[in-house]
Amino acid sequence: MNLKKKALNYFKLFSSKDLDGLINVFDQKILLKDWLIEKKGINNVLKVNKTTFKKFKKISVKVEDIYINTKKKSVACKIIIKLDRVKLNVIDLIYFNKKNKIYKLEAYKL
């Protein structure tokens, strides 16, 4: 399994506002945690994504650095997220389960 590819695919799906694609990469019990919210379960996380997708016309994610921990099946990414004209520097920690689904996403604003 290529964790880097999986993480980049997640950012691509998020940037393109692809809810159907996100359903396929998320575990049913996914935990999403950032500086504003904490949501558990695929339906709750997709609701957050849907709200974000409606709020912002254009979303882009630029990955500046990516660090892979194969032992823990996790990826740390330094990214720049652009939400219309808002630019955020963020560290994303992405954790994968045995089925290669994302079961935890943690985001920290820099």
Short mmCIF file of N, CA, C and O in Angstrom, two decimals, residues 10-11 14 19 22 25-53 79 81 90-95 101-109:
data_model
loop_
_atom_site.label_atom_id
_atom_site.label_comp_id
_atom_site.label_asym_id
_atom_site.label_seq_id
_atom_site.Cartn_x
_atom_site.Cartn_y
_atom_site.Cartn_z
N TYR A 10 -6.79 11.66 -1.19
CA TYR A 10 -7.73 12.31 -0.27
C TYR A 10 -7.77 13.82 -0.54
O TYR A 10 -8.85 14.40 -0.65
N PHE A 11 -6.61 14.46 -0.65
CA PHE A 11 -6.58 15.91 -0.90
C PHE A 11 -7.21 16.25 -2.25
O PHE A 11 -7.89 17.27 -2.39
N PHE A 14 -10.98 16.03 -1.79
CA PHE A 14 -11.43 17.17 -1.00
C PHE A 14 -11.45 18.43 -1.85
O PHE A 14 -12.43 19.18 -1.86
N LEU A 19 -17.83 14.26 -2.68
CA LEU A 19 -18.37 13.55 -1.51
C LEU A 19 -18.44 12.04 -1.75
O LEU A 19 -18.15 11.26 -0.85
N LEU A 22 -15.05 10.65 -1.29
CA LEU A 22 -14.67 10.65 0.13
C LEU A 22 -15.31 9.49 0.89
O LEU A 22 -14.70 8.89 1.76
N VAL A 25 -13.09 6.52 0.75
CA VAL A 25 -11.79 6.51 1.43
C VAL A 25 -11.91 6.60 2.96
O VAL A 25 -10.94 6.36 3.66
N PHE A 26 -13.11 6.94 3.45
CA PHE A 26 -13.33 7.07 4.90
C PHE A 26 -13.83 5.77 5.51
O PHE A 26 -14.68 5.10 4.93
N ASP A 27 -13.35 5.47 6.71
CA ASP A 27 -13.89 4.39 7.52
C ASP A 27 -15.24 4.87 8.10
O ASP A 27 -15.44 6.07 8.30
N GLN A 28 -16.13 3.96 8.37
CA GLN A 28 -17.45 4.30 8.92
C GLN A 28 -17.35 5.05 10.25
O GLN A 28 -18.19 5.88 10.57
N LYS A 29 -16.32 4.75 11.04
CA LYS A 29 -16.17 5.35 12.36
C LYS A 29 -15.11 6.46 12.39
O LYS A 29 -14.52 6.74 13.43
N ILE A 30 -14.90 7.08 11.26
CA ILE A 30 -13.86 8.12 11.15
C ILE A 30 -14.02 9.20 12.22
O ILE A 30 -15.14 9.56 12.59
N LEU A 31 -12.88 9.70 12.68
CA LEU A 31 -12.85 10.82 13.62
C LEU A 31 -12.16 11.99 12.92
O LEU A 31 -11.04 11.84 12.42
N LEU A 32 -12.85 13.12 12.86
CA LEU A 32 -12.29 14.35 12.29
C LEU A 32 -12.13 15.35 13.42
O LEU A 32 -13.08 15.64 14.15
N LYS A 33 -10.91 15.86 13.55
CA LYS A 33 -10.61 16.79 14.64
C LYS A 33 -9.75 17.91 14.08
O LYS A 33 -8.74 17.67 13.44
N ASP A 34 -10.20 19.16 14.29
CA ASP A 34 -9.36 20.29 13.93
C ASP A 34 -9.48 21.36 15.01
O ASP A 34 -9.98 21.10 16.09
N TRP A 35 -9.01 22.57 14.72
CA TRP A 35 -8.98 23.63 15.72
C TRP A 35 -10.37 24.18 16.03
O TRP A 35 -10.53 24.94 16.98
N LEU A 36 -11.40 23.77 15.27
CA LEU A 36 -12.74 24.27 15.50
C LEU A 36 -13.75 23.19 15.90
O LEU A 36 -14.69 23.46 16.64
N ILE A 37 -13.56 21.99 15.39
CA ILE A 37 -14.58 20.95 15.58
C ILE A 37 -13.96 19.59 15.91
O ILE A 37 -12.77 19.36 15.71
N GLU A 38 -14.84 18.71 16.35
CA GLU A 38 -14.51 17.30 16.51
C GLU A 38 -15.77 16.52 16.19
O GLU A 38 -16.80 16.68 16.85
N LYS A 39 -15.71 15.69 15.15
CA LYS A 39 -16.87 14.91 14.70
C LYS A 39 -16.47 13.46 14.53
O LYS A 39 -15.37 13.15 14.07
N LYS A 40 -17.38 12.56 14.88
CA LYS A 40 -17.12 11.14 14.76
C LYS A 40 -18.22 10.50 13.91
O LYS A 40 -19.38 10.85 14.03
N GLY A 41 -17.81 9.57 13.04
CA GLY A 41 -18.75 8.86 12.18
C GLY A 41 -18.78 9.46 10.79
O GLY A 41 -18.70 10.67 10.62
N ILE A 42 -18.88 8.59 9.81
CA ILE A 42 -18.79 9.02 8.41
C ILE A 42 -19.87 10.04 8.04
O ILE A 42 -19.60 11.01 7.35
N ASN A 43 -21.10 9.85 8.52
CA ASN A 43 -22.17 10.79 8.17
C ASN A 43 -21.90 12.18 8.73
O ASN A 43 -22.13 13.18 8.03
N ASN A 44 -21.42 12.26 9.96
CA ASN A 44 -21.11 13.56 10.57
C ASN A 44 -19.94 14.25 9.87
O ASN A 44 -19.97 15.46 9.65
N VAL A 45 -18.93 13.48 9.51
CA VAL A 45 -17.76 14.05 8.83
C VAL A 45 -18.15 14.51 7.42
O VAL A 45 -17.75 15.60 6.99
N LEU A 46 -18.95 13.73 6.72
CA LEU A 46 -19.39 14.13 5.39
C LEU A 46 -20.26 15.39 5.46
O LEU A 46 -20.21 16.23 4.57
N LYS A 47 -21.06 15.52 6.52
CA LYS A 47 -21.88 16.72 6.71
C LYS A 47 -20.99 17.97 6.84
O LYS A 47 -21.28 19.01 6.26
N VAL A 48 -19.90 17.84 7.60
CA VAL A 48 -18.94 18.94 7.75
C VAL A 48 -18.34 19.29 6.39
O VAL A 48 -18.25 20.47 6.02
N ASN A 49 -17.93 18.27 5.65
CA ASN A 49 -17.35 18.50 4.31
C ASN A 49 -18.38 19.16 3.39
O ASN A 49 -18.05 20.12 2.68
N LYS A 50 -19.59 18.68 3.41
CA LYS A 50 -20.64 19.24 2.54
C LYS A 50 -20.87 20.71 2.85
O LYS A 50 -20.99 21.54 1.94
N THR A 51 -20.89 21.06 4.13
CA THR A 51 -21.06 22.45 4.55
C THR A 51 -19.90 23.31 4.04
O THR A 51 -20.11 24.41 3.52
N THR A 52 -18.69 22.80 4.17
CA THR A 52 -17.50 23.51 3.68
C THR A 52 -17.57 23.69 2.17
O THR A 52 -17.28 24.77 1.65
N PHE A 53 -17.97 22.65 1.47
CA PHE A 53 -18.05 22.70 0.01
C PHE A 53 -19.08 23.73 -0.46
O PHE A 53 -18.88 24.39 -1.48
N ILE A 79 0.45 21.42 4.59
CA ILE A 79 -0.33 21.82 3.43
C ILE A 79 -0.73 23.30 3.50
O ILE A 79 -0.72 23.90 4.58
N ILE A 81 -4.07 25.29 2.40
CA ILE A 81 -5.45 25.17 1.92
C ILE A 81 -5.93 26.57 1.55
O ILE A 81 -5.82 27.50 2.34
N VAL A 90 -1.53 24.50 7.34
CA VAL A 90 -2.07 23.45 8.19
C VAL A 90 -1.14 22.23 8.19
O VAL A 90 -0.48 21.95 7.19
N ILE A 91 -1.14 21.54 9.31
CA ILE A 91 -0.54 20.20 9.39
C ILE A 91 -1.69 19.21 9.51
O ILE A 91 -2.53 19.34 10.41
N ASP A 92 -1.77 18.28 8.59
CA ASP A 92 -2.77 17.22 8.63
C ASP A 92 -2.09 15.91 9.02
O ASP A 92 -1.05 15.56 8.46
N LEU A 93 -2.68 15.22 9.97
CA LEU A 93 -2.26 13.88 10.33
C LEU A 93 -3.37 12.94 9.88
O LEU A 93 -4.53 13.10 10.28
N ILE A 94 -3.02 11.99 9.03
CA ILE A 94 -4.00 11.07 8.46
C ILE A 94 -3.62 9.65 8.86
O ILE A 94 -2.49 9.22 8.63
N TYR A 95 -4.59 8.93 9.45
CA TYR A 95 -4.35 7.57 9.93
C TYR A 95 -5.21 6.59 9.14
O TYR A 95 -6.40 6.83 8.95
N LYS A 101 -8.54 2.40 4.85
CA LYS A 101 -9.50 3.50 4.92
C LYS A 101 -9.00 4.50 5.97
O LYS A 101 -8.37 4.12 6.95
N ILE A 102 -9.32 5.76 5.78
CA ILE A 102 -8.95 6.79 6.75
C ILE A 102 -9.88 6.68 7.95
O ILE A 102 -11.09 6.80 7.81
N TYR A 103 -9.29 6.41 9.12
CA TYR A 103 -10.12 6.31 10.33
C TYR A 103 -9.94 7.50 11.27
O TYR A 103 -10.75 7.71 12.17
N LYS A 104 -8.90 8.30 11.02
CA LYS A 104 -8.73 9.50 11.83
C LYS A 104 -8.01 10.57 11.02
O LYS A 104 -7.03 10.31 10.34
N LEU A 105 -8.55 11.80 11.11
CA LEU A 105 -7.96 12.98 10.47
C LEU A 105 -7.82 14.05 11.54
O LEU A 105 -8.81 14.43 12.17
N GLU A 106 -6.61 14.50 11.76
CA GLU A 106 -6.37 15.59 12.70
C GLU A 106 -5.73 16.73 11.93
O GLU A 106 -4.80 16.51 11.18
N ALA A 107 -6.23 17.94 12.13
CA ALA A 107 -5.69 19.11 11.43
C ALA A 107 -5.31 20.17 12.46
O ALA A 107 -6.08 20.45 13.39
N TYR A 108 -4.12 20.74 12.28
CA TYR A 108 -3.60 21.76 13.18
C TYR A 108 -3.21 22.98 12.36
O TYR A 108 -2.39 22.88 11.45
N LYS A 109 -3.81 24.11 12.70
CA LYS A 109 -3.50 25.35 11.98
C LYS A 109 -2.19 25.91 12.50
O LYS A 109 -1.96 25.98 13.70
#
